[in-house]
Amino acid sequence: MGIELLVNLSYVAAAVLFIFGLKMLGSPATARKGNLVSAIGMFIAVVVTLLDQSIIDFKWIVAGIVVGGAIGALVARRVEMTGMPEMVALFNGFGGVASLFVGWAALYGFEATTFELITIVLSILIGGVTFSGSMVAWGKLSERISGKAIVFGGQRVFNIMLILAILASAVMFTLSTGPATSIYLYLVIGLSLLLGIMLVIPIGGADMPVVISLLNSYSGLAACAAGIAINNIILIVAGALVGASGIILTQIMCKAMNRSLSNVLFSGFSAVSAGG
Amino acid sequence: MEIAVYLAFILMLSIFLGFELINKVPATLHTPLMSGSNAISGITLVGALTSAGAEHSGLATILGTIAVAMATINVIGGYMVTDRMLAMFKKKGSAK
């Protein structure tokens, strides 16, 4: 009880630091300090989590942190200033895939209730869309794939079918038991990765910053869903905070470009209908 | 089901909070703000730690370890990149 209470109180402190950090990031004078405040919040959250008694084996944790930290630090230091937006897209994609795996891993070790299964499938779905969408955004910005809007006939119908297929496999996943579960699980993973690609390819390279901001919001929601799945309050709070502030930032960025969000998201499709 | 109610509260409050926090941000700060909040979404690292460290089964440990590495890239990279952007921003400001 003692340690659990300490962990949860530290999570509250971390959430407060995230909120102040975001607030300070919004003003030029305090922005750099705000980023530091938010980083301290993250540091506290990670360190107290290591005190959690359910963690009995540290070797894989250390390996993951060392490898991830080294890659992250190296890439962040090397990247050119002009390459920043695509760097954010890449990092965001990694965050998304991490939430996907956290949700997936939550399937093992305990009997999940239907509600938990729903949150698991949500974290996998949103995490998958975030990952593949971010990778496409990164590819477009770094010109590894064409920055032009990629559209084809029947795209809208295809996307609607895809969403229906995801819904169907998600429902089947939450209802199924035994070996069938993993078949629907892989279906949800595969289809959500495909959906992420389909959502971003019809959008032109110039609109990518807005798309990245939206995907950033998604990665927050994925973390939030993963948090409910594994019953961790800081994931829920911080994820919801990023999800909400991300979607509002997306709106503001659209407004600054004199466009509406739906205008950006469906620009590729309207180009098709305008073209014939 | 109780947790669904708690969640609804948290979501509602954080949407209002997010709006208040982001509402009047100058356009030059949009990208650093996006990058900074992206680093916060790396909080999923906390969830990954418990998956990687609690010995459930082989697959959960593997998934957890990959998630730890990925989320750490997101967190460390995200904060460092944001800091670099803002450092440049400051220099530009003082040069004026």
mmCIF file of C-alpha atoms in Angstrom:
data_model
loop_
_atom_site.group_PDB
_atom_site.id
_atom_site.type_symbol
_atom_site.label_atom_id
_atom_site.label_comp_id
_atom_site.label_asym_id
_atom_site.label_seq_id
_atom_site.Cartn_x
_atom_site.Cartn_y
_atom_site.Cartn_z
ATOM 1 C CA MET A 1 0.000 0.000 0.000
ATOM 2 C CA GLY A 2 2.802 2.409 0.950
ATOM 3 C CA ILE A 3 4.645 2.125 -2.348
ATOM 4 C CA GLU A 4 1.464 2.136 -4.377
ATOM 5 C CA LEU A 5 0.383 5.363 -2.711
ATOM 6 C CA LEU A 6 3.790 6.937 -3.345
ATOM 7 C CA VAL A 7 3.645 5.903 -7.010
ATOM 8 C CA ASN A 8 0.173 7.353 -7.484
ATOM 9 C CA LEU A 9 1.003 10.616 -5.671
ATOM 10 C CA SER A 10 4.072 10.967 -7.886
ATOM 11 C CA TYR A 11 1.839 10.438 -10.922
ATOM 12 C CA VAL A 12 -0.294 13.363 -9.745
ATOM 13 C CA ALA A 13 2.862 15.485 -9.474
ATOM 14 C CA ALA A 14 3.927 14.377 -12.968
ATOM 15 C CA ALA A 15 0.514 15.334 -14.387
ATOM 16 C CA VAL A 16 0.794 18.788 -12.789
ATOM 17 C CA LEU A 17 4.249 19.227 -14.346
ATOM 18 C CA PHE A 18 2.903 18.196 -17.774
ATOM 19 C CA ILE A 19 0.118 20.766 -17.510
ATOM 20 C CA PHE A 20 2.473 23.566 -16.425
ATOM 21 C CA GLY A 21 4.941 22.476 -19.102
ATOM 22 C CA LEU A 22 2.312 22.733 -21.846
ATOM 23 C CA LYS A 23 1.162 26.099 -20.479
ATOM 24 C CA MET A 24 4.717 27.454 -20.540
ATOM 25 C CA LEU A 25 5.327 26.027 -24.022
ATOM 26 C CA GLY A 26 2.597 28.336 -25.256
ATOM 27 C CA SER A 27 4.546 31.540 -24.647
ATOM 28 C CA PRO A 28 7.886 32.423 -26.313
ATOM 29 C CA ALA A 29 9.502 33.678 -23.103
ATOM 30 C CA THR A 30 8.914 30.511 -21.098
ATOM 31 C CA ALA A 31 8.748 27.873 -23.833
ATOM 32 C CA ARG A 32 12.183 26.344 -23.319
ATOM 33 C CA LYS A 33 11.721 26.129 -19.560
ATOM 34 C CA GLY A 34 8.282 24.636 -20.121
ATOM 35 C CA ASN A 35 9.774 21.813 -22.136
ATOM 36 C CA LEU A 36 12.183 21.123 -19.270
ATOM 37 C CA VAL A 37 9.347 21.157 -16.702
ATOM 38 C CA SER A 38 7.449 18.601 -18.778
ATOM 39 C CA ALA A 39 10.610 16.470 -19.134
ATOM 40 C CA ILE A 40 11.025 16.477 -15.329
ATOM 41 C CA GLY A 41 7.433 15.258 -15.045
ATOM 42 C CA MET A 42 8.245 12.407 -17.428
ATOM 43 C CA PHE A 43 11.396 11.544 -15.480
ATOM 44 C CA ILE A 44 9.455 11.359 -12.203
ATOM 45 C CA ALA A 45 6.739 9.192 -13.780
ATOM 46 C CA VAL A 46 9.281 6.735 -15.196
ATOM 47 C CA VAL A 47 11.416 6.490 -12.044
ATOM 48 C CA VAL A 48 8.512 5.869 -9.646
ATOM 49 C CA THR A 49 7.077 3.268 -12.022
ATOM 50 C CA LEU A 50 10.264 1.272 -11.561
ATOM 51 C CA LEU A 51 9.357 1.004 -7.853
ATOM 52 C CA ASP A 52 6.166 -0.840 -8.791
ATOM 53 C CA GLN A 53 6.162 -4.258 -7.184
ATOM 54 C CA SER A 54 4.804 -6.034 -10.247
ATOM 55 C CA ILE A 55 8.142 -5.344 -11.951
ATOM 56 C CA ILE A 56 10.415 -8.205 -11.027
ATOM 57 C CA ASP A 57 12.841 -8.331 -13.915
ATOM 58 C CA PHE A 58 14.838 -5.282 -14.933
ATOM 59 C CA LYS A 59 17.172 -6.627 -17.587
ATOM 60 C CA TRP A 60 14.784 -6.141 -20.524
ATOM 61 C CA ILE A 61 13.739 -2.735 -19.251
ATOM 62 C CA VAL A 62 17.360 -1.600 -19.050
ATOM 63 C CA ALA A 63 18.068 -3.021 -22.521
ATOM 64 C CA GLY A 64 15.055 -1.226 -24.021
ATOM 65 C CA ILE A 65 15.848 2.089 -22.360
ATOM 66 C CA VAL A 66 19.538 1.992 -23.301
ATOM 67 C CA VAL A 67 18.855 1.113 -26.950
ATOM 68 C CA GLY A 68 15.913 3.514 -27.310
ATOM 69 C CA GLY A 69 17.636 6.324 -25.436
ATOM 70 C CA ALA A 70 20.799 6.025 -27.518
ATOM 71 C CA ILE A 71 18.893 6.029 -30.816
ATOM 72 C CA GLY A 72 16.621 8.889 -29.732
ATOM 73 C CA ALA A 73 19.482 11.070 -28.490
ATOM 74 C CA LEU A 74 21.651 10.400 -31.529
ATOM 75 C CA VAL A 75 18.915 11.104 -34.052
ATOM 76 C CA ALA A 76 17.681 14.206 -32.196
ATOM 77 C CA ARG A 77 21.200 15.637 -32.170
ATOM 78 C CA ARG A 78 22.002 14.857 -35.790
ATOM 79 C CA VAL A 79 18.801 16.028 -37.483
ATOM 80 C CA GLU A 80 18.948 19.211 -39.542
ATOM 81 C CA MET A 81 16.749 22.098 -38.413
ATOM 82 C CA THR A 82 14.817 21.907 -41.679
ATOM 83 C CA GLY A 83 14.077 18.245 -41.003
ATOM 84 C CA MET A 84 12.262 18.871 -37.721
ATOM 85 C CA PRO A 85 8.639 18.241 -38.745
ATOM 86 C CA GLU A 86 9.455 14.841 -40.256
ATOM 87 C CA MET A 87 11.497 14.006 -37.159
ATOM 88 C CA VAL A 88 8.433 14.700 -35.017
ATOM 89 C CA ALA A 89 6.412 12.455 -37.339
ATOM 90 C CA LEU A 90 8.917 9.650 -36.913
ATOM 91 C CA PHE A 91 9.016 9.957 -33.104
ATOM 92 C CA ASN A 92 5.232 10.128 -33.037
ATOM 93 C CA GLY A 93 5.030 6.905 -35.034
ATOM 94 C CA PHE A 94 7.292 5.168 -32.519
ATOM 95 C CA GLY A 95 5.061 6.379 -29.678
ATOM 96 C CA GLY A 96 2.047 4.978 -31.530
ATOM 97 C CA VAL A 97 3.594 1.565 -32.070
ATOM 98 C CA ALA A 98 4.635 1.498 -28.398
ATOM 99 C CA SER A 99 0.990 1.984 -27.371
ATOM 100 C CA LEU A 100 -0.010 -0.747 -29.807
ATOM 101 C CA PHE A 101 2.433 -3.145 -28.133
ATOM 102 C CA VAL A 102 1.406 -2.110 -24.612
ATOM 103 C CA GLY A 103 -2.204 -2.868 -25.498
ATOM 104 C CA TRP A 104 -1.233 -6.152 -27.127
ATOM 105 C CA ALA A 105 0.939 -7.214 -24.167
ATOM 106 C CA ALA A 106 -1.990 -6.465 -21.830
ATOM 107 C CA LEU A 107 -3.747 -9.489 -23.347
ATOM 108 C CA TYR A 108 -1.391 -11.808 -21.509
ATOM 109 C CA GLY A 109 -1.095 -12.507 -17.830
ATOM 110 C CA PHE A 110 -4.656 -11.869 -16.722
ATOM 111 C CA GLU A 111 -8.208 -12.552 -17.779
ATOM 112 C CA ALA A 112 -9.413 -9.387 -19.483
ATOM 113 C CA THR A 113 -13.036 -8.332 -19.070
ATOM 114 C CA THR A 114 -15.040 -7.235 -22.112
ATOM 115 C CA PHE A 115 -14.507 -3.587 -21.173
ATOM 116 C CA GLU A 116 -10.758 -4.147 -20.935
ATOM 117 C CA LEU A 117 -10.798 -5.964 -24.271
ATOM 118 C CA ILE A 118 -12.508 -2.959 -25.844
ATOM 119 C CA THR A 119 -9.812 -0.632 -24.511
ATOM 120 C CA ILE A 120 -7.106 -3.062 -25.649
ATOM 121 C CA VAL A 121 -8.522 -3.144 -29.166
ATOM 122 C CA LEU A 122 -8.800 0.661 -29.143
ATOM 123 C CA SER A 123 -5.165 1.114 -28.140
ATOM 124 C CA ILE A 124 -4.082 -1.349 -30.853
ATOM 125 C CA LEU A 125 -6.274 0.309 -33.461
ATOM 126 C CA ILE A 126 -5.333 3.925 -32.686
ATOM 127 C CA GLY A 127 -1.693 2.982 -32.116
ATOM 128 C CA GLY A 128 -1.565 1.202 -35.474
ATOM 129 C CA VAL A 129 -3.163 4.085 -37.367
ATOM 130 C CA THR A 130 -0.774 6.509 -35.648
ATOM 131 C CA PHE A 131 2.242 4.400 -36.553
ATOM 132 C CA SER A 132 1.601 3.792 -40.239
ATOM 133 C CA GLY A 133 0.098 7.264 -40.745
ATOM 134 C CA SER A 134 3.154 8.881 -39.177
ATOM 135 C CA MET A 135 5.475 6.776 -41.314
ATOM 136 C CA VAL A 136 3.692 7.924 -44.480
ATOM 137 C CA ALA A 137 3.811 11.557 -43.269
ATOM 138 C CA TRP A 138 7.532 11.135 -42.572
ATOM 139 C CA GLY A 139 8.084 9.587 -45.998
ATOM 140 C CA LYS A 140 6.246 12.419 -47.730
ATOM 141 C CA LEU A 141 8.090 15.180 -45.875
ATOM 142 C CA SER A 142 11.503 13.610 -46.340
ATOM 143 C CA GLU A 143 10.580 12.940 -49.987
ATOM 144 C CA ARG A 144 11.134 9.215 -49.645
ATOM 145 C CA ILE A 145 7.696 8.863 -51.189
ATOM 146 C CA SER A 146 5.945 11.331 -53.478
ATOM 147 C CA GLY A 147 4.646 14.415 -51.675
ATOM 148 C CA LYS A 148 1.744 14.574 -54.089
ATOM 149 C CA ALA A 149 -1.723 13.517 -53.034
ATOM 150 C CA ILE A 150 -2.143 9.876 -54.021
ATOM 151 C CA VAL A 151 -5.686 9.190 -55.128
ATOM 152 C CA PHE A 152 -7.316 6.439 -57.104
ATOM 153 C CA GLY A 153 -10.794 5.611 -58.307
ATOM 154 C CA GLY A 154 -13.017 4.013 -55.702
ATOM 155 C CA GLN A 155 -10.786 5.202 -52.864
ATOM 156 C CA ARG A 156 -13.703 6.419 -50.800
ATOM 157 C CA VAL A 157 -15.566 3.130 -51.188
ATOM 158 C CA PHE A 158 -12.386 1.238 -50.349
ATOM 159 C CA ASN A 159 -11.895 3.290 -47.164
ATOM 160 C CA ILE A 160 -15.476 2.782 -46.051
ATOM 161 C CA MET A 161 -15.110 -0.965 -46.578
ATOM 162 C CA LEU A 162 -11.842 -0.882 -44.666
ATOM 163 C CA ILE A 163 -13.421 0.888 -41.688
ATOM 164 C CA LEU A 164 -16.331 -1.574 -41.697
ATOM 165 C CA ALA A 165 -13.873 -4.480 -41.794
ATOM 166 C CA ILE A 166 -11.963 -3.020 -38.839
ATOM 167 C CA LEU A 167 -15.167 -2.540 -36.850
ATOM 168 C CA ALA A 168 -16.237 -6.104 -37.615
ATOM 169 C CA SER A 169 -12.901 -7.633 -36.607
ATOM 170 C CA ALA A 170 -12.735 -5.443 -33.488
ATOM 171 C CA VAL A 171 -16.187 -6.636 -32.409
ATOM 172 C CA MET A 172 -15.304 -10.255 -33.187
ATOM 173 C CA PHE A 173 -12.079 -9.845 -31.216
ATOM 174 C CA THR A 174 -13.857 -8.635 -28.075
ATOM 175 C CA LEU A 175 -16.448 -11.419 -28.330
ATOM 176 C CA SER A 176 -14.184 -14.324 -29.247
ATOM 177 C CA THR A 177 -12.303 -16.646 -26.929
ATOM 178 C CA GLY A 178 -9.449 -19.090 -27.371
ATOM 179 C CA PRO A 179 -7.363 -19.384 -30.514
ATOM 180 C CA ALA A 180 -9.810 -17.348 -32.613
ATOM 181 C CA THR A 181 -8.835 -14.291 -30.572
ATOM 182 C CA SER A 182 -5.384 -14.119 -32.098
ATOM 183 C CA ILE A 183 -6.712 -14.333 -35.672
ATOM 184 C CA TYR A 184 -8.957 -11.311 -35.091
ATOM 185 C CA LEU A 185 -6.119 -9.615 -33.219
ATOM 186 C CA TYR A 186 -3.816 -9.883 -36.247
ATOM 187 C CA LEU A 187 -6.660 -8.722 -38.483
ATOM 188 C CA VAL A 188 -7.180 -5.613 -36.353
ATOM 189 C CA ILE A 189 -3.441 -4.879 -36.345
ATOM 190 C CA GLY A 190 -3.063 -5.357 -40.107
ATOM 191 C CA LEU A 191 -6.186 -3.425 -41.053
ATOM 192 C CA SER A 192 -5.420 -0.511 -38.732
ATOM 193 C CA LEU A 193 -1.933 -0.221 -40.243
ATOM 194 C CA LEU A 194 -3.559 -0.150 -43.678
ATOM 195 C CA LEU A 195 -6.063 2.478 -42.513
ATOM 196 C CA GLY A 196 -3.238 4.756 -41.313
ATOM 197 C CA ILE A 197 -1.655 4.591 -44.768
ATOM 198 C CA MET A 198 -4.973 5.155 -46.548
ATOM 199 C CA LEU A 199 -5.786 8.189 -44.383
ATOM 200 C CA VAL A 200 -2.532 10.003 -45.125
ATOM 201 C CA ILE A 201 -1.705 9.166 -48.772
ATOM 202 C CA PRO A 202 -4.507 11.335 -50.249
ATOM 203 C CA ILE A 203 -3.150 14.412 -48.456
ATOM 204 C CA GLY A 204 -0.534 16.614 -50.126
ATOM 205 C CA GLY A 205 2.921 17.179 -48.653
ATOM 206 C CA ALA A 206 2.229 20.854 -47.890
ATOM 207 C CA ASP A 207 -0.516 19.875 -45.461
ATOM 208 C CA MET A 208 1.670 17.354 -43.617
ATOM 209 C CA PRO A 209 2.356 19.531 -40.534
ATOM 210 C CA VAL A 210 -1.387 19.615 -39.841
ATOM 211 C CA VAL A 211 -1.597 15.858 -40.353
ATOM 212 C CA ILE A 212 1.322 15.276 -37.982
ATOM 213 C CA SER A 213 -0.391 17.404 -35.367
ATOM 214 C CA LEU A 214 -3.540 15.316 -35.780
ATOM 215 C CA LEU A 215 -1.547 12.070 -35.556
ATOM 216 C CA ASN A 216 0.105 13.470 -32.433
ATOM 217 C CA SER A 217 -3.350 13.820 -30.954
ATOM 218 C CA TYR A 218 -4.060 10.194 -31.933
ATOM 219 C CA SER A 219 -0.918 8.944 -30.232
ATOM 220 C CA GLY A 220 -2.135 10.642 -27.066
ATOM 221 C CA LEU A 221 -5.482 8.862 -27.379
ATOM 222 C CA ALA A 222 -3.679 5.563 -28.006
ATOM 223 C CA ALA A 223 -1.678 6.051 -24.801
ATOM 224 C CA CYS A 224 -4.925 6.905 -23.009
ATOM 225 C CA ALA A 225 -6.614 3.715 -24.248
ATOM 226 C CA ALA A 226 -3.550 1.655 -23.302
ATOM 227 C CA GLY A 227 -3.730 3.286 -19.871
ATOM 228 C CA ILE A 228 -7.291 2.089 -19.322
ATOM 229 C CA ALA A 229 -6.331 -1.372 -20.557
ATOM 230 C CA ILE A 230 -3.546 -1.742 -18.003
ATOM 231 C CA ASN A 231 -5.231 0.419 -15.366
ATOM 232 C CA ASN A 232 -2.564 3.099 -15.145
ATOM 233 C CA ILE A 233 -3.810 6.556 -14.224
ATOM 234 C CA ILE A 234 -0.882 8.647 -15.543
ATOM 235 C CA LEU A 235 -1.263 7.110 -19.006
ATOM 236 C CA ILE A 236 -4.940 7.982 -18.978
ATOM 237 C CA VAL A 237 -4.435 11.578 -17.827
ATOM 238 C CA ALA A 238 -1.364 12.457 -19.905
ATOM 239 C CA GLY A 239 -2.758 10.650 -22.947
ATOM 240 C CA ALA A 240 -6.083 12.482 -22.713
ATOM 241 C CA LEU A 241 -4.247 15.775 -22.259
ATOM 242 C CA VAL A 242 -2.154 15.240 -25.401
ATOM 243 C CA GLY A 243 -5.202 13.948 -27.276
ATOM 244 C CA ALA A 244 -7.243 17.031 -26.426
ATOM 245 C CA SER A 245 -4.535 19.677 -26.798
ATOM 246 C CA GLY A 246 -3.355 17.995 -30.008
ATOM 247 C CA ILE A 247 -6.736 18.200 -31.682
ATOM 248 C CA ILE A 248 -7.105 21.862 -30.650
ATOM 249 C CA LEU A 249 -3.606 22.680 -31.904
ATOM 250 C CA THR A 250 -4.552 20.992 -35.188
ATOM 251 C CA GLN A 251 -7.612 23.224 -35.444
ATOM 252 C CA ILE A 252 -5.530 26.342 -34.747
ATOM 253 C CA MET A 253 -2.918 25.340 -37.327
ATOM 254 C CA CYS A 254 -5.654 24.874 -39.918
ATOM 255 C CA LYS A 255 -7.077 28.269 -39.063
ATOM 256 C CA ALA A 256 -3.627 29.851 -39.455
ATOM 257 C CA MET A 257 -3.521 28.373 -42.976
ATOM 258 C CA ASN A 258 -7.025 29.653 -43.616
ATOM 259 C CA ARG A 259 -8.455 26.172 -44.074
ATOM 260 C CA SER A 260 -10.786 23.909 -42.224
ATOM 261 C CA LEU A 261 -9.722 20.559 -40.837
ATOM 262 C CA SER A 262 -12.117 18.612 -43.060
ATOM 263 C CA ASN A 263 -10.804 20.614 -46.001
ATOM 264 C CA VAL A 264 -7.285 19.330 -45.284
ATOM 265 C CA LEU A 265 -8.307 15.758 -44.519
ATOM 266 C CA PHE A 266 -10.433 15.309 -47.601
ATOM 267 C CA SER A 267 -8.503 17.548 -50.000
ATOM 268 C CA GLY A 268 -7.289 14.562 -52.017
ATOM 269 C CA PHE A 269 -10.771 13.164 -52.399
ATOM 270 C CA SER A 270 -12.293 16.451 -53.516
ATOM 271 C CA ALA A 271 -9.504 16.783 -56.068
ATOM 272 C CA VAL A 272 -10.682 13.503 -57.537
ATOM 273 C CA SER A 273 -14.305 14.533 -57.722
ATOM 274 C CA ALA A 274 -13.336 17.925 -59.178
ATOM 275 C CA GLY A 275 -11.175 16.195 -61.761
ATOM 276 C CA GLY A 276 -14.073 14.111 -62.900
ATOM 277 C CA MET B 1 -17.906 0.083 -15.429
ATOM 278 C CA GLU B 2 -16.895 2.604 -12.757
ATOM 279 C CA ILE B 3 -13.677 3.307 -14.605
ATOM 280 C CA ALA B 4 -15.659 4.341 -17.690
ATOM 281 C CA VAL B 5 -17.282 7.095 -15.640
ATOM 282 C CA TYR B 6 -13.928 8.228 -14.255
ATOM 283 C CA LEU B 7 -12.551 8.233 -17.770
ATOM 284 C CA ALA B 8 -15.420 10.324 -19.074
ATOM 285 C CA PHE B 9 -14.646 12.880 -16.350
ATOM 286 C CA ILE B 10 -10.917 12.887 -17.084
ATOM 287 C CA LEU B 11 -11.528 13.209 -20.827
ATOM 288 C CA MET B 12 -13.989 16.063 -20.366
ATOM 289 C CA LEU B 13 -11.705 17.958 -17.984
ATOM 290 C CA SER B 14 -8.632 17.463 -20.158
ATOM 291 C CA ILE B 15 -10.463 18.655 -23.268
ATOM 292 C CA PHE B 16 -11.354 21.900 -21.491
ATOM 293 C CA LEU B 17 -7.854 22.109 -20.055
ATOM 294 C CA GLY B 18 -6.273 21.410 -23.451
ATOM 295 C CA PHE B 19 -8.348 24.157 -24.993
ATOM 296 C CA GLU B 20 -7.399 26.666 -22.297
ATOM 297 C CA LEU B 21 -3.718 25.757 -22.538
ATOM 298 C CA ILE B 22 -3.414 25.912 -26.317
ATOM 299 C CA ASN B 23 -5.955 28.570 -27.189
ATOM 300 C CA LYS B 24 -3.749 31.627 -27.753
ATOM 301 C CA VAL B 25 -0.459 30.298 -29.004
ATOM 302 C CA PRO B 26 1.531 32.350 -31.540
ATOM 303 C CA ALA B 27 2.041 30.614 -34.890
ATOM 304 C CA THR B 28 5.830 30.404 -34.450
ATOM 305 C CA LEU B 29 5.326 28.112 -31.474
ATOM 306 C CA HIS B 30 3.026 25.639 -33.243
ATOM 307 C CA THR B 31 5.775 23.226 -34.275
ATOM 308 C CA PRO B 32 7.645 23.239 -30.910
ATOM 309 C CA LEU B 33 4.342 22.811 -29.099
ATOM 310 C CA MET B 34 3.428 19.874 -31.310
ATOM 311 C CA SER B 35 6.839 18.354 -30.712
ATOM 312 C CA GLY B 36 6.653 18.996 -26.963
ATOM 313 C CA SER B 37 3.231 17.421 -26.572
ATOM 314 C CA ASN B 38 4.403 14.548 -28.772
ATOM 315 C CA ALA B 39 7.138 13.897 -26.200
ATOM 316 C CA ILE B 40 4.452 13.761 -23.484
ATOM 317 C CA SER B 41 2.556 11.121 -25.459
ATOM 318 C CA GLY B 42 5.667 8.994 -24.925
ATOM 319 C CA ILE B 43 4.160 8.486 -21.447
ATOM 320 C CA THR B 44 3.134 5.116 -22.839
ATOM 321 C CA LEU B 45 6.693 4.235 -21.766
ATOM 322 C CA VAL B 46 5.335 3.882 -18.230
ATOM 323 C CA GLY B 47 2.913 1.229 -19.462
ATOM 324 C CA ALA B 48 5.659 -0.455 -21.458
ATOM 325 C CA LEU B 49 7.860 -0.703 -18.354
ATOM 326 C CA THR B 50 5.277 -2.751 -16.494
ATOM 327 C CA SER B 51 4.745 -5.029 -19.514
ATOM 328 C CA ALA B 52 8.470 -5.607 -19.969
ATOM 329 C CA GLY B 53 9.230 -6.122 -16.304
ATOM 330 C CA ALA B 54 6.350 -8.232 -15.046
ATOM 331 C CA GLU B 55 7.040 -11.792 -16.083
ATOM 332 C CA HIS B 56 3.744 -12.864 -17.646
ATOM 333 C CA SER B 57 4.811 -14.799 -20.704
ATOM 334 C CA GLY B 58 7.544 -14.720 -23.308
ATOM 335 C CA LEU B 59 5.535 -12.793 -25.862
ATOM 336 C CA ALA B 60 4.399 -10.108 -23.392
ATOM 337 C CA THR B 61 8.015 -9.546 -22.363
ATOM 338 C CA ILE B 62 9.165 -9.245 -25.985
ATOM 339 C CA LEU B 63 6.331 -6.841 -26.836
ATOM 340 C CA GLY B 64 7.028 -4.872 -23.670
ATOM 341 C CA THR B 65 10.741 -4.598 -24.405
ATOM 342 C CA ILE B 66 10.163 -3.361 -27.961
ATOM 343 C CA ALA B 67 7.584 -0.921 -26.588
ATOM 344 C CA VAL B 68 10.093 0.345 -24.000
ATOM 345 C CA ALA B 69 12.692 0.963 -26.719
ATOM 346 C CA MET B 70 10.198 2.659 -29.073
ATOM 347 C CA ALA B 71 8.658 4.825 -26.349
ATOM 348 C CA THR B 72 12.113 5.818 -25.080
ATOM 349 C CA ILE B 73 13.021 7.005 -28.582
ATOM 350 C CA ASN B 74 9.797 9.035 -28.545
ATOM 351 C CA VAL B 75 10.487 10.547 -25.111
ATOM 352 C CA ILE B 76 14.240 11.264 -25.333
ATOM 353 C CA GLY B 77 14.145 12.268 -28.997
ATOM 354 C CA GLY B 78 10.984 14.345 -28.528
ATOM 355 C CA TYR B 79 12.286 16.407 -25.622
ATOM 356 C CA MET B 80 15.726 16.918 -27.181
ATOM 357 C CA VAL B 81 14.342 17.961 -30.552
ATOM 358 C CA THR B 82 11.917 20.384 -28.903
ATOM 359 C CA ASP B 83 14.745 21.871 -26.875
ATOM 360 C CA ARG B 84 16.868 22.361 -29.988
ATOM 361 C CA MET B 85 14.008 24.077 -31.798
ATOM 362 C CA LEU B 86 13.354 26.401 -28.881
ATOM 363 C CA ALA B 87 17.043 27.182 -28.422
ATOM 364 C CA MET B 88 17.151 28.421 -31.999
ATOM 365 C CA PHE B 89 13.958 30.348 -31.485
ATOM 366 C CA LYS B 90 15.503 32.225 -28.578
ATOM 367 C CA LYS B 91 18.634 33.139 -30.547
ATOM 368 C CA LYS B 92 16.512 34.505 -33.345
ATOM 369 C CA GLY B 93 14.538 36.586 -30.839
ATOM 370 C CA SER B 94 17.595 38.138 -29.184
ATOM 371 C CA ALA B 95 19.239 38.938 -32.524
ATOM 372 C CA LYS B 96 16.401 41.289 -33.390
#
